[in-house]
Short mmCIF file of N, CA and C in Angstrom, two decimals:
data_model
loop_
_atom_site.label_atom_id
_atom_site.label_comp_id
_atom_site.label_asym_id
_atom_site.label_seq_id
_atom_site.Cartn_x
_atom_site.Cartn_y
_atom_site.Cartn_z
N UNK A 1 87.86 113.86 86.18
CA UNK A 1 86.46 113.97 85.90
C UNK A 1 85.78 113.91 87.35
N UNK A 2 84.63 114.43 87.49
CA UNK A 2 83.95 114.54 88.64
C UNK A 2 82.42 114.57 88.37
N UNK A 3 81.50 114.16 89.23
CA UNK A 3 80.09 114.20 89.05
C UNK A 3 79.53 115.11 90.09
N UNK A 4 78.54 115.91 89.56
CA UNK A 4 77.81 116.83 90.46
C UNK A 4 76.41 116.92 89.99
N UNK A 5 75.39 117.30 90.83
CA UNK A 5 74.07 117.35 90.48
C UNK A 5 73.65 118.81 90.04
N UNK A 6 73.45 118.91 88.66
CA UNK A 6 73.08 120.16 88.02
C UNK A 6 74.01 120.72 87.06
N UNK A 7 73.46 121.33 86.02
CA UNK A 7 74.31 121.86 84.90
C UNK A 7 75.18 122.92 85.55
N UNK A 8 74.62 123.85 86.42
CA UNK A 8 75.41 124.94 86.80
C UNK A 8 76.58 124.51 87.66
N UNK A 9 76.42 123.48 88.40
CA UNK A 9 77.56 123.03 89.27
C UNK A 9 78.66 122.49 88.26
N UNK A 10 78.15 121.69 87.42
CA UNK A 10 79.08 121.03 86.37
C UNK A 10 79.87 122.13 85.54
N UNK A 11 79.24 123.18 85.20
CA UNK A 11 79.92 124.17 84.39
C UNK A 11 80.86 124.91 85.30
N UNK A 12 80.60 125.11 86.62
CA UNK A 12 81.52 125.65 87.57
C UNK A 12 82.87 124.73 87.60
N UNK A 13 82.62 123.54 87.69
CA UNK A 13 83.71 122.57 87.73
C UNK A 13 84.71 122.67 86.41
N UNK A 14 83.96 122.72 85.40
CA UNK A 14 84.80 122.85 84.10
C UNK A 14 85.48 124.14 83.82
N UNK A 15 84.63 125.24 84.14
CA UNK A 15 85.26 126.66 83.94
C UNK A 15 86.06 127.25 84.95
N UNK A 16 85.81 126.87 86.14
CA UNK A 16 86.44 127.59 87.27
C UNK A 16 87.50 126.65 87.79
N UNK A 17 87.11 125.39 88.16
CA UNK A 17 88.05 124.45 88.88
C UNK A 17 88.98 123.79 87.91
N UNK A 18 88.69 123.72 86.68
CA UNK A 18 89.67 123.28 85.68
C UNK A 18 89.54 121.74 85.38
N UNK A 19 88.39 121.13 85.68
CA UNK A 19 88.32 119.74 85.37
C UNK A 19 88.20 119.41 83.97
N UNK A 20 88.61 118.39 83.52
CA UNK A 20 88.44 118.01 82.07
C UNK A 20 87.07 117.62 81.64
N UNK A 21 86.36 116.89 82.57
CA UNK A 21 84.94 116.41 82.32
C UNK A 21 84.18 116.57 83.60
N UNK A 22 82.81 116.76 83.46
CA UNK A 22 81.99 116.65 84.61
C UNK A 22 80.73 116.08 84.22
N UNK A 23 80.17 115.16 85.00
CA UNK A 23 78.96 114.34 84.77
C UNK A 23 77.93 115.04 85.60
N UNK A 24 76.73 115.36 85.09
CA UNK A 24 75.53 115.88 85.84
C UNK A 24 74.76 114.59 86.10
N UNK A 25 74.87 114.13 87.28
CA UNK A 25 74.15 112.81 87.54
C UNK A 25 72.70 112.99 87.79
N UNK A 26 72.17 114.23 87.81
CA UNK A 26 70.76 114.36 87.74
C UNK A 26 70.10 114.45 86.46
N UNK A 27 70.91 114.68 85.37
CA UNK A 27 70.45 114.97 84.03
C UNK A 27 71.07 114.16 82.95
N UNK A 28 72.02 113.30 83.26
CA UNK A 28 72.69 112.50 82.38
C UNK A 28 72.78 110.99 82.82
N UNK A 29 72.93 110.10 81.82
CA UNK A 29 73.09 108.69 82.08
C UNK A 29 74.41 108.47 82.50
N UNK A 30 74.75 108.20 83.87
CA UNK A 30 76.00 108.17 84.44
C UNK A 30 76.83 107.14 83.93
N UNK A 31 76.35 105.91 83.70
CA UNK A 31 76.91 104.82 82.98
C UNK A 31 77.44 105.15 81.83
N UNK A 32 76.67 105.68 80.87
CA UNK A 32 77.15 105.99 79.45
C UNK A 32 78.18 107.10 79.59
N UNK A 33 78.07 108.11 80.39
CA UNK A 33 78.96 109.15 80.53
C UNK A 33 80.38 108.71 81.08
N UNK A 34 80.27 107.86 82.09
CA UNK A 34 81.55 107.08 82.63
C UNK A 34 82.28 106.36 81.34
N UNK A 35 81.67 105.70 80.62
CA UNK A 35 82.11 104.93 79.34
C UNK A 35 82.72 105.79 78.46
N UNK A 36 82.13 106.92 78.22
CA UNK A 36 82.48 107.83 77.23
C UNK A 36 83.75 108.62 77.72
N UNK A 37 83.82 109.02 78.90
CA UNK A 37 84.99 109.77 79.43
C UNK A 37 86.05 108.88 79.79
N UNK A 38 85.80 107.62 80.15
CA UNK A 38 86.83 106.67 80.58
C UNK A 38 86.87 105.34 79.72
N UNK A 39 87.06 105.62 78.49
CA UNK A 39 87.00 104.42 77.56
C UNK A 39 87.83 103.19 77.86
N UNK A 40 89.07 103.49 78.50
CA UNK A 40 89.96 102.37 78.98
C UNK A 40 89.59 101.88 80.36
N UNK A 41 88.58 102.43 80.94
CA UNK A 41 88.19 102.09 82.41
C UNK A 41 88.83 103.04 83.37
N UNK A 42 88.25 102.96 84.46
CA UNK A 42 88.49 103.92 85.58
C UNK A 42 89.76 103.40 86.38
N UNK A 43 90.71 104.11 86.45
CA UNK A 43 92.01 103.84 87.32
C UNK A 43 91.87 104.00 88.69
N UNK A 44 91.37 105.23 89.05
CA UNK A 44 91.22 105.65 90.51
C UNK A 44 89.80 106.12 90.59
N UNK A 45 89.10 105.80 91.62
CA UNK A 45 87.77 106.30 91.82
C UNK A 45 87.67 106.70 93.37
N UNK A 46 87.39 107.95 93.51
CA UNK A 46 87.18 108.39 94.85
C UNK A 46 85.71 108.53 95.24
N UNK A 47 85.25 107.71 96.15
CA UNK A 47 83.76 107.81 96.42
C UNK A 47 83.58 108.48 97.98
N UNK A 48 82.51 109.26 98.00
CA UNK A 48 82.17 109.85 99.38
C UNK A 48 80.75 109.70 99.49
N UNK A 49 80.04 108.80 98.70
CA UNK A 49 78.48 108.83 98.75
C UNK A 49 78.04 107.30 98.80
N UNK A 50 78.72 106.53 97.83
CA UNK A 50 78.13 105.12 97.73
C UNK A 50 76.91 105.26 96.75
N UNK A 51 76.18 104.04 96.75
CA UNK A 51 75.02 103.85 95.92
C UNK A 51 75.18 103.77 94.56
N UNK A 52 74.31 104.14 93.62
CA UNK A 52 74.25 103.88 92.19
C UNK A 52 75.42 104.36 91.41
N UNK A 53 75.95 105.38 91.81
CA UNK A 53 77.16 105.95 91.04
C UNK A 53 78.46 105.15 91.28
N UNK A 54 78.54 104.68 92.58
CA UNK A 54 79.59 103.72 92.83
C UNK A 54 79.40 102.41 92.06
N UNK A 55 78.08 101.92 91.94
CA UNK A 55 77.92 100.77 91.18
C UNK A 55 78.39 100.90 89.60
N UNK A 56 78.07 102.12 89.19
CA UNK A 56 78.51 102.41 87.74
C UNK A 56 80.03 102.40 87.70
N UNK A 57 80.71 103.08 88.63
CA UNK A 57 82.10 103.13 88.56
C UNK A 57 82.78 101.69 88.72
N UNK A 58 82.22 100.88 89.72
CA UNK A 58 82.81 99.54 89.90
C UNK A 58 82.67 98.59 88.62
N UNK A 59 81.64 98.90 87.91
CA UNK A 59 81.37 98.11 86.68
C UNK A 59 82.26 98.57 85.49
N UNK A 60 83.00 99.60 85.79
CA UNK A 60 83.88 100.23 84.56
C UNK A 60 85.37 100.39 85.12
N UNK A 61 85.75 99.56 86.08
CA UNK A 61 87.22 99.60 86.61
C UNK A 61 88.09 99.01 85.58
N UNK A 62 89.25 99.76 85.45
CA UNK A 62 90.49 99.18 84.78
C UNK A 62 91.12 98.17 85.50
N UNK A 63 91.87 97.34 84.85
CA UNK A 63 92.70 96.43 85.58
C UNK A 63 93.69 97.16 86.57
N UNK A 64 93.66 96.56 87.79
CA UNK A 64 94.56 97.15 88.77
C UNK A 64 94.03 98.46 89.39
N UNK A 65 92.90 98.77 89.20
CA UNK A 65 92.28 100.01 89.69
C UNK A 65 92.28 100.05 91.22
N UNK A 66 92.21 101.29 91.70
CA UNK A 66 92.06 101.66 93.15
C UNK A 66 90.78 102.39 93.34
N UNK A 67 90.12 102.02 94.48
CA UNK A 67 88.86 102.75 94.83
C UNK A 67 89.07 103.11 96.15
N UNK A 68 88.89 104.56 96.44
CA UNK A 68 88.97 105.08 97.70
C UNK A 68 87.68 105.28 98.24
N UNK A 69 87.27 104.94 99.43
CA UNK A 69 86.03 105.02 100.19
C UNK A 69 86.26 106.13 101.21
N UNK A 70 85.55 107.23 101.04
CA UNK A 70 85.83 108.30 102.09
C UNK A 70 84.47 108.68 102.72
N UNK A 71 83.50 108.12 102.40
CA UNK A 71 82.19 108.39 103.08
C UNK A 71 80.97 107.62 102.49
N UNK A 72 79.92 107.76 102.96
CA UNK A 72 78.79 107.06 102.47
C UNK A 72 77.52 107.86 103.10
N UNK A 73 76.49 107.83 102.19
CA UNK A 73 75.08 108.38 102.49
C UNK A 73 74.35 107.18 103.23
N UNK A 74 74.36 107.18 104.56
CA UNK A 74 73.89 106.10 105.24
C UNK A 74 72.44 105.65 104.90
N UNK A 75 71.67 106.70 104.61
CA UNK A 75 70.19 106.50 104.24
C UNK A 75 70.17 105.69 102.92
N UNK A 76 71.00 106.13 101.99
CA UNK A 76 71.12 105.36 100.63
C UNK A 76 71.40 104.00 100.80
N UNK A 77 72.55 103.69 101.67
CA UNK A 77 72.98 102.49 101.85
C UNK A 77 72.01 101.47 102.49
N UNK A 78 71.34 102.06 103.59
CA UNK A 78 70.35 101.30 104.31
C UNK A 78 69.10 100.95 103.36
N UNK A 79 68.62 101.88 102.50
CA UNK A 79 67.51 101.77 101.61
C UNK A 79 67.83 100.59 100.68
N UNK A 80 69.09 100.69 100.24
CA UNK A 80 69.56 99.62 99.10
C UNK A 80 69.56 98.22 99.72
N UNK A 81 70.02 98.10 100.94
CA UNK A 81 70.17 96.87 101.73
C UNK A 81 68.85 96.23 101.82
N UNK A 82 67.89 97.15 102.32
CA UNK A 82 66.50 96.70 102.47
C UNK A 82 65.93 96.22 101.30
N UNK A 83 66.10 96.80 100.17
CA UNK A 83 65.46 96.53 98.90
C UNK A 83 66.10 95.15 98.30
N UNK A 84 67.43 95.03 98.31
CA UNK A 84 68.02 93.87 97.85
C UNK A 84 68.64 92.88 98.62
N UNK A 85 68.72 93.29 99.83
CA UNK A 85 69.30 92.27 100.98
C UNK A 85 70.79 92.25 100.90
N UNK A 86 71.44 93.23 100.25
CA UNK A 86 72.90 93.28 100.19
C UNK A 86 73.34 94.64 99.89
N UNK A 87 74.62 94.83 100.05
CA UNK A 87 75.45 96.21 99.73
C UNK A 87 75.63 96.13 98.26
N UNK A 88 76.44 97.01 97.80
CA UNK A 88 76.82 97.19 96.45
C UNK A 88 77.51 95.81 95.81
N UNK A 89 77.50 95.61 94.58
CA UNK A 89 78.13 94.41 94.07
C UNK A 89 79.65 94.73 93.77
N UNK A 90 80.54 94.13 94.54
CA UNK A 90 81.94 94.26 94.51
C UNK A 90 82.77 93.36 93.73
N UNK A 91 81.94 92.41 92.99
CA UNK A 91 82.72 91.43 92.23
C UNK A 91 83.65 91.98 91.15
N UNK A 92 83.50 92.98 90.55
CA UNK A 92 84.34 93.66 89.62
C UNK A 92 85.75 93.87 90.18
N UNK A 93 85.85 94.18 91.53
CA UNK A 93 87.13 94.32 92.20
C UNK A 93 88.03 93.10 92.02
N UNK A 94 87.32 91.80 92.16
CA UNK A 94 87.93 90.64 91.91
C UNK A 94 88.38 90.45 90.49
N UNK A 95 87.50 90.65 89.60
CA UNK A 95 87.77 90.46 88.11
C UNK A 95 88.79 91.34 87.65
N UNK A 96 88.89 92.57 88.19
CA UNK A 96 89.87 93.56 87.69
C UNK A 96 91.12 93.68 88.54
N UNK A 97 91.34 92.80 89.55
CA UNK A 97 92.42 92.76 90.48
C UNK A 97 92.54 94.29 90.98
N UNK A 98 91.37 94.81 91.29
CA UNK A 98 91.46 96.07 91.96
C UNK A 98 91.48 96.04 93.46
N UNK A 99 91.63 97.25 94.06
CA UNK A 99 91.42 97.14 95.46
C UNK A 99 90.73 98.40 96.03
N UNK A 100 90.10 98.26 97.16
CA UNK A 100 89.14 99.25 97.70
C UNK A 100 89.68 99.52 99.12
N UNK A 101 89.92 100.65 99.48
CA UNK A 101 90.49 101.04 100.71
C UNK A 101 89.77 102.27 101.40
N UNK A 102 89.61 102.25 102.64
CA UNK A 102 88.89 103.31 103.31
C UNK A 102 89.87 104.47 103.53
N UNK A 103 89.31 105.80 103.61
CA UNK A 103 90.24 106.87 103.82
C UNK A 103 89.47 107.91 104.63
N UNK A 104 90.14 108.34 105.66
CA UNK A 104 89.70 109.40 106.43
C UNK A 104 90.89 110.47 106.56
N UNK A 105 90.70 111.65 106.63
CA UNK A 105 91.70 112.68 106.75
C UNK A 105 92.44 112.44 108.07
N UNK A 106 91.88 111.95 109.05
CA UNK A 106 92.37 111.64 110.36
C UNK A 106 93.55 110.65 110.26
N UNK A 107 93.50 109.77 109.33
CA UNK A 107 94.50 108.86 109.20
C UNK A 107 95.91 109.41 108.79
N UNK A 108 95.90 110.73 108.35
CA UNK A 108 97.08 111.48 107.96
C UNK A 108 97.33 112.62 108.93
N UNK A 109 96.95 112.44 110.17
CA UNK A 109 97.28 113.66 111.05
C UNK A 109 98.70 114.10 111.23
N UNK A 110 99.60 113.09 111.22
CA UNK A 110 101.02 113.57 111.38
C UNK A 110 101.58 114.31 110.19
N UNK A 111 100.78 114.39 108.94
CA UNK A 111 101.11 115.10 107.88
C UNK A 111 100.34 116.36 107.52
N UNK A 112 99.53 116.70 108.58
CA UNK A 112 98.71 117.94 108.49
C UNK A 112 99.60 119.13 108.04
N UNK A 113 100.61 119.46 108.81
CA UNK A 113 101.30 120.68 108.48
C UNK A 113 101.90 120.69 107.05
N UNK A 114 102.33 119.49 106.57
CA UNK A 114 102.85 119.35 105.10
C UNK A 114 101.64 119.61 104.18
N UNK A 115 100.53 119.12 104.47
CA UNK A 115 99.33 119.30 103.59
C UNK A 115 98.84 120.74 103.57
N UNK A 116 99.02 121.44 104.80
CA UNK A 116 98.51 122.77 104.80
C UNK A 116 99.51 123.60 103.97
N UNK A 117 100.66 123.45 104.12
CA UNK A 117 101.67 124.24 103.50
C UNK A 117 101.59 124.10 101.93
N UNK A 118 101.47 122.80 101.46
CA UNK A 118 101.35 122.58 99.96
C UNK A 118 100.02 123.10 99.43
N UNK A 119 98.93 122.75 100.15
CA UNK A 119 97.61 123.13 99.72
C UNK A 119 97.50 124.80 99.70
N UNK A 120 98.03 125.49 100.69
CA UNK A 120 98.01 126.91 100.87
C UNK A 120 98.74 127.45 99.62
N UNK A 121 99.81 126.91 99.18
CA UNK A 121 100.62 127.35 97.96
C UNK A 121 99.56 127.18 96.76
N UNK A 122 99.05 126.04 96.63
CA UNK A 122 98.12 125.93 95.55
C UNK A 122 97.08 126.89 95.46
N UNK A 123 96.44 127.11 96.67
CA UNK A 123 95.26 128.02 96.72
C UNK A 123 95.74 129.45 96.31
N UNK A 124 97.02 129.77 96.72
CA UNK A 124 97.52 131.19 96.35
C UNK A 124 97.80 131.25 94.88
N UNK A 125 98.20 130.15 94.33
CA UNK A 125 98.54 130.19 92.87
C UNK A 125 97.33 129.96 92.10
N UNK A 126 96.11 129.83 92.64
CA UNK A 126 94.99 129.70 91.80
C UNK A 126 94.77 128.15 91.34
N UNK A 127 95.57 127.32 91.77
CA UNK A 127 95.40 125.87 91.31
C UNK A 127 94.39 125.09 92.16
N UNK A 128 93.98 125.61 93.32
CA UNK A 128 93.06 124.89 94.04
C UNK A 128 91.80 125.90 94.31
N UNK A 129 90.64 125.57 93.96
CA UNK A 129 89.44 126.40 93.84
C UNK A 129 88.54 125.98 95.00
N UNK A 130 87.82 126.90 95.61
CA UNK A 130 87.00 126.61 96.68
C UNK A 130 85.77 127.55 96.56
N UNK A 131 84.56 126.83 96.57
CA UNK A 131 83.39 127.64 96.60
C UNK A 131 82.57 127.38 97.92
N UNK A 132 82.13 128.52 98.58
CA UNK A 132 81.47 128.46 99.89
C UNK A 132 79.97 128.93 99.69
N UNK A 133 79.04 128.21 100.23
CA UNK A 133 77.65 128.63 100.31
C UNK A 133 77.42 128.95 101.73
N UNK A 134 77.24 130.22 102.14
CA UNK A 134 77.25 130.64 103.50
C UNK A 134 75.81 131.21 103.81
N UNK A 135 75.30 130.43 104.74
CA UNK A 135 73.96 130.84 105.19
C UNK A 135 74.08 131.66 106.53
N UNK A 136 73.22 132.48 106.94
CA UNK A 136 73.29 133.16 108.14
C UNK A 136 72.17 132.91 109.13
N UNK A 137 72.58 132.68 110.58
CA UNK A 137 71.65 132.62 111.62
C UNK A 137 71.16 131.40 112.09
N UNK A 138 71.26 131.17 113.26
CA UNK A 138 70.66 129.90 113.97
C UNK A 138 69.39 129.52 113.50
N UNK A 139 68.50 130.53 113.37
CA UNK A 139 67.17 130.25 112.88
C UNK A 139 67.06 129.55 111.63
N UNK A 140 68.10 129.68 110.69
CA UNK A 140 68.20 129.10 109.39
C UNK A 140 68.92 127.63 109.46
N UNK A 141 69.28 127.11 110.53
CA UNK A 141 69.87 125.86 110.73
C UNK A 141 69.06 124.74 110.11
N UNK A 142 67.92 124.53 110.41
CA UNK A 142 67.25 123.52 109.69
C UNK A 142 67.08 123.56 108.17
N UNK A 143 66.85 124.86 107.71
CA UNK A 143 66.83 125.15 106.22
C UNK A 143 68.23 124.77 105.50
N UNK A 144 69.13 125.04 106.32
CA UNK A 144 70.61 124.95 105.80
C UNK A 144 70.93 123.46 105.68
N UNK A 145 70.63 122.66 106.70
CA UNK A 145 70.77 121.25 106.64
C UNK A 145 70.09 120.56 105.52
N UNK A 146 68.78 121.05 105.30
CA UNK A 146 68.03 120.46 104.13
C UNK A 146 68.74 120.97 102.85
N UNK A 147 69.14 122.20 102.66
CA UNK A 147 70.02 122.49 101.58
C UNK A 147 71.13 121.64 101.24
N UNK A 148 71.70 121.17 102.19
CA UNK A 148 72.95 120.37 102.08
C UNK A 148 72.44 118.96 101.51
N UNK A 149 71.49 118.39 102.01
CA UNK A 149 71.00 117.08 101.69
C UNK A 149 70.07 117.06 100.46
N UNK A 150 69.61 118.14 100.00
CA UNK A 150 68.93 118.16 98.69
C UNK A 150 69.72 118.60 97.51
N UNK A 151 70.93 119.14 97.80
CA UNK A 151 71.83 119.50 96.92
C UNK A 151 71.54 121.09 96.48
N UNK A 152 70.77 121.74 97.19
CA UNK A 152 70.50 123.15 96.89
C UNK A 152 71.67 124.07 97.12
N UNK A 153 72.65 123.62 97.95
CA UNK A 153 73.88 124.35 98.17
C UNK A 153 74.70 124.37 96.98
N UNK A 154 75.58 125.39 96.78
CA UNK A 154 76.45 125.56 95.78
C UNK A 154 77.95 125.59 96.45
N UNK A 155 78.57 124.64 96.62
CA UNK A 155 79.87 124.69 97.29
C UNK A 155 79.77 124.16 98.73
N UNK A 156 80.76 124.38 99.56
CA UNK A 156 80.85 123.92 100.87
C UNK A 156 79.76 124.62 101.69
N UNK A 157 78.79 123.86 102.24
CA UNK A 157 77.75 124.50 103.01
C UNK A 157 78.31 124.88 104.49
N UNK A 158 78.04 126.15 104.69
CA UNK A 158 78.49 126.69 105.97
C UNK A 158 77.32 127.62 106.57
N UNK A 159 77.20 127.48 107.80
CA UNK A 159 76.13 128.13 108.65
C UNK A 159 76.80 129.25 109.71
N UNK A 160 76.66 130.44 109.43
CA UNK A 160 77.26 131.35 110.47
C UNK A 160 76.20 131.71 111.43
N UNK A 161 76.45 131.38 112.80
CA UNK A 161 75.54 131.48 113.76
C UNK A 161 75.36 132.95 114.28
N UNK A 162 76.48 133.73 114.33
CA UNK A 162 76.49 135.07 114.66
C UNK A 162 77.84 135.51 114.69
N UNK A 163 77.94 136.78 115.00
CA UNK A 163 79.34 137.53 115.15
C UNK A 163 79.80 137.29 116.65
N UNK A 164 81.12 137.12 116.85
CA UNK A 164 81.54 137.04 118.23
C UNK A 164 81.38 138.32 118.96
N UNK A 165 81.12 138.13 120.31
CA UNK A 165 80.81 139.24 121.15
C UNK A 165 82.03 140.20 121.30
#
């Protein structure tokens, strides 16, 4: 299961990428949807944003769960700390004997060639899907960045500055 903002993006995940479930965090109650799709609790949660959705996931961890932290929206984190005086409530990690660990792709640099070989095979077999949102021209750089942070992009946001000379 995965969450995305917008019905069109969730439909792509279900129909093209092969996910069993997708939560539209802009139009659904995330907590209710997590409870529905994970009635026994969440065993593994991969987070790259933080914030309210992480809170919902932490509140629904299964015993022995693992939480992977791969990124954070720093503006969201700063705003939450200013409002509450603290970061997310991690007490459920204690109660569920769960663990949380940081993850960066650079931690696995010695295994890059192995990952590239395996993922290339998956991509060729159609098991790994990739959607790219390509914008053109340096003059569109500010708009492209805004697209990324407002969720207007559909897929990996790229900006092509120009053709090689």
